[in-house]
Amino acid sequence: MLHYFCGLPKCGKSLLAERWLAEQGGRVLYVGTLPDIRIYRETIRLHRERRPEDWDLYECTGEPLQDMAWLDGALERYDGVLLDGPSFYLQRALCYYEIGWMEVRALRRLLKKAAALPVRCCLVDQPLAGAQGEIRTVGRIFHEAVYRYAGARLYVEDGAAVSCPVGALRQFDGGG
């Protein structure tokens, strides 16, 4: 079961997804995508402080195939998974790795598997409207797969979520 929380930075999407998963109970994995560098340390600290202590944490390495393989193996061991910031992760990965169709296919398989399992998988992301070039291309491919497999698509603004049709999400991404 895949839930997608989309919204601009600092709109409350991560907090809503965290609260929803905490209310559902069970064993939860938080997947962090931000690198531990100075400009992100405050965000990382705030997310860490508000997460329940019994949640497990996987911090992405930045190498897409390695991270996806790890997550693929972990999905069935958890009742809930929160993947926070996958588009930013892809953007960073594009700077260091050549992402091709092999990675795109692996990502689609991972999303399809997450949607088919009873695990509650939350993706928290932001629109791609400002992205450029290859980042936008890979991000749009990723988002189209999310739109296809997500059972719930929510747009978050000022801490409130509303169900959002795919066409509106595409517009938020800067496309038709």
Short mmCIF file of the C-alpha atoms (twelve columns), coordinates in Angstrom:
data_MODEL
# 
_entry.id   MODEL 
# 
loop_
_atom_site.group_PDB 
_atom_site.id 
_atom_site.type_symbol 
_atom_site.label_atom_id 
_atom_site.label_alt_id 
_atom_site.label_comp_id 
_atom_site.label_asym_id 
_atom_site.label_seq_id 
_atom_site.Cartn_x 
_atom_site.Cartn_y 
_atom_site.Cartn_z 
_atom_site.pdbx_PDB_model_num 
ATOM 1   C CA . MET A 1   0.000  0.000  0.000   1 
ATOM 2   C CA . LEU A 2   1.648  3.190  -1.220  1 
ATOM 3   C CA . HIS A 3   0.755  6.688  0.041   1 
ATOM 4   C CA . TYR A 4   2.214  9.776  -1.625  1 
ATOM 5   C CA . PHE A 5   2.539  13.058 0.286   1 
ATOM 6   C CA . CYS A 6   3.480  15.935 -2.037  1 
ATOM 7   C CA . GLY A 7   4.012  19.588 -1.198  1 
ATOM 8   C CA . LEU A 8   6.434  22.480 -1.144  1 
ATOM 9   C CA . PRO A 9   9.359  22.554 1.312   1 
ATOM 10  C CA . LYS A 10  8.406  23.146 4.963   1 
ATOM 11  C CA . CYS A 11  4.662  22.579 4.355   1 
ATOM 12  C CA . GLY A 12  4.291  19.769 6.928   1 
ATOM 13  C CA . LYS A 13  4.223  16.764 4.595   1 
ATOM 14  C CA . SER A 14  6.876  14.790 6.520   1 
ATOM 15  C CA . LEU A 15  5.139  15.461 9.821   1 
ATOM 16  C CA . LEU A 16  1.778  14.277 8.466   1 
ATOM 17  C CA . ALA A 17  3.288  11.089 7.056   1 
ATOM 18  C CA . GLU A 18  5.165  10.422 10.311  1 
ATOM 19  C CA . ARG A 19  2.018  10.922 12.394  1 
ATOM 20  C CA . TRP A 20  -0.048 8.692  10.128  1 
ATOM 21  C CA . LEU A 21  2.484  5.860  10.303  1 
ATOM 22  C CA . ALA A 22  2.865  6.251  14.087  1 
ATOM 23  C CA . GLU A 23  -0.923 5.991  14.506  1 
ATOM 24  C CA . GLN A 24  -0.983 2.760  12.476  1 
ATOM 25  C CA . GLY A 25  1.495  1.091  14.830  1 
ATOM 26  C CA . GLY A 26  3.839  -1.774 14.071  1 
ATOM 27  C CA . ARG A 27  7.478  -1.852 13.077  1 
ATOM 28  C CA . VAL A 28  8.457  1.196  10.999  1 
ATOM 29  C CA . LEU A 29  11.525 2.029  8.918   1 
ATOM 30  C CA . TYR A 30  12.430 5.648  8.236   1 
ATOM 31  C CA . VAL A 31  14.525 6.090  5.095   1 
ATOM 32  C CA . GLY A 32  16.584 9.260  5.197   1 
ATOM 33  C CA . THR A 33  17.804 10.735 1.942   1 
ATOM 34  C CA . LEU A 34  19.509 13.953 3.052   1 
ATOM 35  C CA . PRO A 35  23.292 13.921 3.253   1 
ATOM 36  C CA . ASP A 36  24.687 14.722 6.699   1 
ATOM 37  C CA . ILE A 37  26.222 18.056 5.760   1 
ATOM 38  C CA . ARG A 38  25.959 21.416 7.486   1 
ATOM 39  C CA . ILE A 39  23.083 22.922 5.475   1 
ATOM 40  C CA . TYR A 40  20.802 19.941 6.249   1 
ATOM 41  C CA . ARG A 41  21.779 19.217 9.859   1 
ATOM 42  C CA . GLU A 42  18.944 21.254 11.385  1 
ATOM 43  C CA . THR A 43  16.338 19.499 9.220   1 
ATOM 44  C CA . ILE A 44  17.846 16.110 10.054  1 
ATOM 45  C CA . ARG A 45  17.874 16.982 13.773  1 
ATOM 46  C CA . LEU A 46  14.219 18.075 13.763  1 
ATOM 47  C CA . HIS A 47  13.103 14.933 11.928  1 
ATOM 48  C CA . ARG A 48  15.155 12.729 14.257  1 
ATOM 49  C CA . GLU A 49  13.748 14.366 17.412  1 
ATOM 50  C CA . ARG A 50  10.104 13.931 16.464  1 
ATOM 51  C CA . ARG A 51  10.348 10.344 15.189  1 
ATOM 52  C CA . PRO A 52  9.352  7.606  17.618  1 
ATOM 53  C CA . GLU A 53  12.442 6.039  19.198  1 
ATOM 54  C CA . ASP A 54  11.425 2.523  18.230  1 
ATOM 55  C CA . TRP A 55  11.533 3.280  14.482  1 
ATOM 56  C CA . ASP A 56  14.482 1.902  12.556  1 
ATOM 57  C CA . LEU A 57  16.568 4.197  10.360  1 
ATOM 58  C CA . TYR A 58  18.242 3.564  7.024   1 
ATOM 59  C CA . GLU A 59  20.354 6.411  5.704   1 
ATOM 60  C CA . CYS A 60  20.757 6.171  1.949   1 
ATOM 61  C CA . THR A 61  24.293 5.808  0.663   1 
ATOM 62  C CA . GLY A 62  23.579 7.827  -2.471  1 
ATOM 63  C CA . GLU A 63  24.345 4.865  -4.749  1 
ATOM 64  C CA . PRO A 64  20.931 4.144  -6.305  1 
ATOM 65  C CA . LEU A 65  21.153 0.419  -7.091  1 
ATOM 66  C CA . GLN A 66  22.648 -0.384 -3.693  1 
ATOM 67  C CA . ASP A 67  19.995 1.619  -1.835  1 
ATOM 68  C CA . MET A 68  17.120 0.166  -3.885  1 
ATOM 69  C CA . ALA A 69  18.373 -3.387 -3.355  1 
ATOM 70  C CA . TRP A 70  18.564 -2.811 0.393   1 
ATOM 71  C CA . LEU A 71  15.070 -1.297 0.473   1 
ATOM 72  C CA . ASP A 72  13.671 -4.101 -1.667  1 
ATOM 73  C CA . GLY A 73  14.922 -6.628 0.881   1 
ATOM 74  C CA . ALA A 74  13.675 -4.553 3.819   1 
ATOM 75  C CA . LEU A 75  10.094 -3.956 2.633   1 
ATOM 76  C CA . GLU A 76  8.766  -7.287 3.861   1 
ATOM 77  C CA . ARG A 77  10.335 -6.895 7.318   1 
ATOM 78  C CA . TYR A 78  8.326  -3.783 8.228   1 
ATOM 79  C CA . ASP A 79  4.718  -2.768 8.764   1 
ATOM 80  C CA . GLY A 80  5.490  0.758  7.603   1 
ATOM 81  C CA . VAL A 81  8.204  2.522  5.605   1 
ATOM 82  C CA . LEU A 82  8.659  6.260  5.176   1 
ATOM 83  C CA . LEU A 83  10.853 7.410  2.292   1 
ATOM 84  C CA . ASP A 84  11.435 11.124 2.719   1 
ATOM 85  C CA . GLY A 85  12.736 13.171 -0.222  1 
ATOM 86  C CA . PRO A 86  13.226 10.705 -3.087  1 
ATOM 87  C CA . SER A 87  13.414 13.402 -5.794  1 
ATOM 88  C CA . PHE A 88  16.158 15.225 -3.905  1 
ATOM 89  C CA . TYR A 89  17.930 11.893 -3.510  1 
ATOM 90  C CA . LEU A 90  17.700 11.257 -7.267  1 
ATOM 91  C CA . GLN A 91  18.971 14.763 -7.961  1 
ATOM 92  C CA . ARG A 92  21.998 14.187 -5.737  1 
ATOM 93  C CA . ALA A 93  22.595 10.722 -7.213  1 
ATOM 94  C CA . LEU A 94  22.596 12.188 -10.727 1 
ATOM 95  C CA . CYS A 95  25.528 14.394 -9.734  1 
ATOM 96  C CA . TYR A 96  27.659 11.397 -8.778  1 
ATOM 97  C CA . TYR A 97  26.310 8.414  -10.734 1 
ATOM 98  C CA . GLU A 98  25.067 7.854  -14.230 1 
ATOM 99  C CA . ILE A 99  21.452 6.863  -13.759 1 
ATOM 100 C CA . GLY A 100 20.134 4.887  -16.690 1 
ATOM 101 C CA . TRP A 101 17.274 2.600  -17.594 1 
ATOM 102 C CA . MET A 102 18.547 -0.133 -15.268 1 
ATOM 103 C CA . GLU A 103 18.032 2.182  -12.270 1 
ATOM 104 C CA . VAL A 104 14.693 3.428  -13.587 1 
ATOM 105 C CA . ARG A 105 13.444 -0.160 -14.009 1 
ATOM 106 C CA . ALA A 106 14.673 -1.067 -10.510 1 
ATOM 107 C CA . LEU A 107 12.855 1.954  -9.094  1 
ATOM 108 C CA . ARG A 108 9.609  1.042  -10.851 1 
ATOM 109 C CA . ARG A 109 9.881  -2.565 -9.589  1 
ATOM 110 C CA . LEU A 110 10.440 -1.285 -6.047  1 
ATOM 111 C CA . LEU A 111 7.378  0.986  -6.201  1 
ATOM 112 C CA . LYS A 112 5.232  -1.778 -7.703  1 
ATOM 113 C CA . LYS A 113 6.317  -4.175 -4.965  1 
ATOM 114 C CA . ALA A 114 5.656  -1.593 -2.228  1 
ATOM 115 C CA . ALA A 115 2.167  -0.984 -3.621  1 
ATOM 116 C CA . ALA A 116 1.349  -4.715 -3.710  1 
ATOM 117 C CA . LEU A 117 2.540  -5.556 -0.193  1 
ATOM 118 C CA . PRO A 118 0.495  -4.981 2.964   1 
ATOM 119 C CA . VAL A 119 3.300  -2.728 4.246   1 
ATOM 120 C CA . ARG A 120 2.243  0.921  4.595   1 
ATOM 121 C CA . CYS A 121 4.782  2.773  2.473   1 
ATOM 122 C CA . CYS A 122 4.756  6.574  2.537   1 
ATOM 123 C CA . LEU A 123 6.652  8.625  -0.008  1 
ATOM 124 C CA . VAL A 124 7.189  12.260 0.932   1 
ATOM 125 C CA . ASP A 125 8.292  14.503 -1.919  1 
ATOM 126 C CA . GLN A 126 7.977  17.900 -3.517  1 
ATOM 127 C CA . PRO A 127 6.942  19.027 -7.001  1 
ATOM 128 C CA . LEU A 128 9.546  19.115 -9.762  1 
ATOM 129 C CA . ALA A 129 8.520  22.476 -11.210 1 
ATOM 130 C CA . GLY A 130 11.955 24.047 -10.636 1 
ATOM 131 C CA . ALA A 131 14.037 21.049 -11.717 1 
ATOM 132 C CA . GLN A 132 16.099 21.220 -14.882 1 
ATOM 133 C CA . GLY A 133 17.420 18.839 -17.536 1 
ATOM 134 C CA . GLU A 134 18.196 15.259 -16.582 1 
ATOM 135 C CA . ILE A 135 16.978 15.827 -13.012 1 
ATOM 136 C CA . ARG A 136 13.556 16.785 -14.299 1 
ATOM 137 C CA . THR A 137 13.486 13.849 -16.748 1 
ATOM 138 C CA . VAL A 138 14.361 11.201 -14.160 1 
ATOM 139 C CA . GLY A 139 12.148 12.887 -11.566 1 
ATOM 140 C CA . ARG A 140 9.153  12.858 -13.914 1 
ATOM 141 C CA . ILE A 141 9.689  9.169  -14.708 1 
ATOM 142 C CA . PHE A 142 9.817  8.510  -10.961 1 
ATOM 143 C CA . HIS A 143 6.711  10.592 -10.242 1 
ATOM 144 C CA . GLU A 144 4.745  8.918  -13.051 1 
ATOM 145 C CA . ALA A 145 5.496  5.549  -11.443 1 
ATOM 146 C CA . VAL A 146 4.418  6.945  -8.061  1 
ATOM 147 C CA . TYR A 147 1.166  8.252  -9.579  1 
ATOM 148 C CA . ARG A 148 0.512  4.826  -11.106 1 
ATOM 149 C CA . TYR A 149 1.083  2.785  -7.959  1 
ATOM 150 C CA . ALA A 150 0.030  5.096  -5.113  1 
ATOM 151 C CA . GLY A 151 -3.306 4.210  -3.561  1 
ATOM 152 C CA . ALA A 152 -3.486 7.633  -1.901  1 
ATOM 153 C CA . ARG A 153 -2.135 10.814 -3.462  1 
ATOM 154 C CA . LEU A 154 -2.138 13.762 -1.091  1 
ATOM 155 C CA . TYR A 155 -1.123 17.361 -1.616  1 
ATOM 156 C CA . VAL A 156 -0.009 19.067 1.606   1 
ATOM 157 C CA . GLU A 157 -0.161 22.769 2.288   1 
ATOM 158 C CA . ASP A 158 0.198  24.465 5.687   1 
ATOM 159 C CA . GLY A 159 0.057  21.098 7.468   1 
ATOM 160 C CA . ALA A 160 -3.233 19.997 5.880   1 
ATOM 161 C CA . ALA A 161 -3.552 17.241 3.279   1 
ATOM 162 C CA . VAL A 162 -6.137 16.910 0.534   1 
ATOM 163 C CA . SER A 163 -6.581 14.072 -1.921  1 
ATOM 164 C CA . CYS A 164 -5.154 15.136 -5.241  1 
ATOM 165 C CA . PRO A 165 -5.871 13.790 -8.739  1 
ATOM 166 C CA . VAL A 166 -2.950 12.802 -10.950 1 
ATOM 167 C CA . GLY A 167 -3.627 15.647 -13.401 1 
ATOM 168 C CA . ALA A 168 -3.189 18.240 -10.654 1 
ATOM 169 C CA . LEU A 169 0.016  16.562 -9.449  1 
ATOM 170 C CA . ARG A 170 1.361  16.708 -13.007 1 
ATOM 171 C CA . GLN A 171 0.616  20.437 -13.070 1 
ATOM 172 C CA . PHE A 172 2.454  20.887 -9.746  1 
ATOM 173 C CA . ASP A 173 5.390  19.126 -11.417 1 
ATOM 174 C CA . GLY A 174 5.351  21.785 -14.129 1 
ATOM 175 C CA . GLY A 175 3.890  19.600 -16.835 1 
ATOM 176 C CA . GLY A 176 0.504  18.924 -18.402 1 
# 
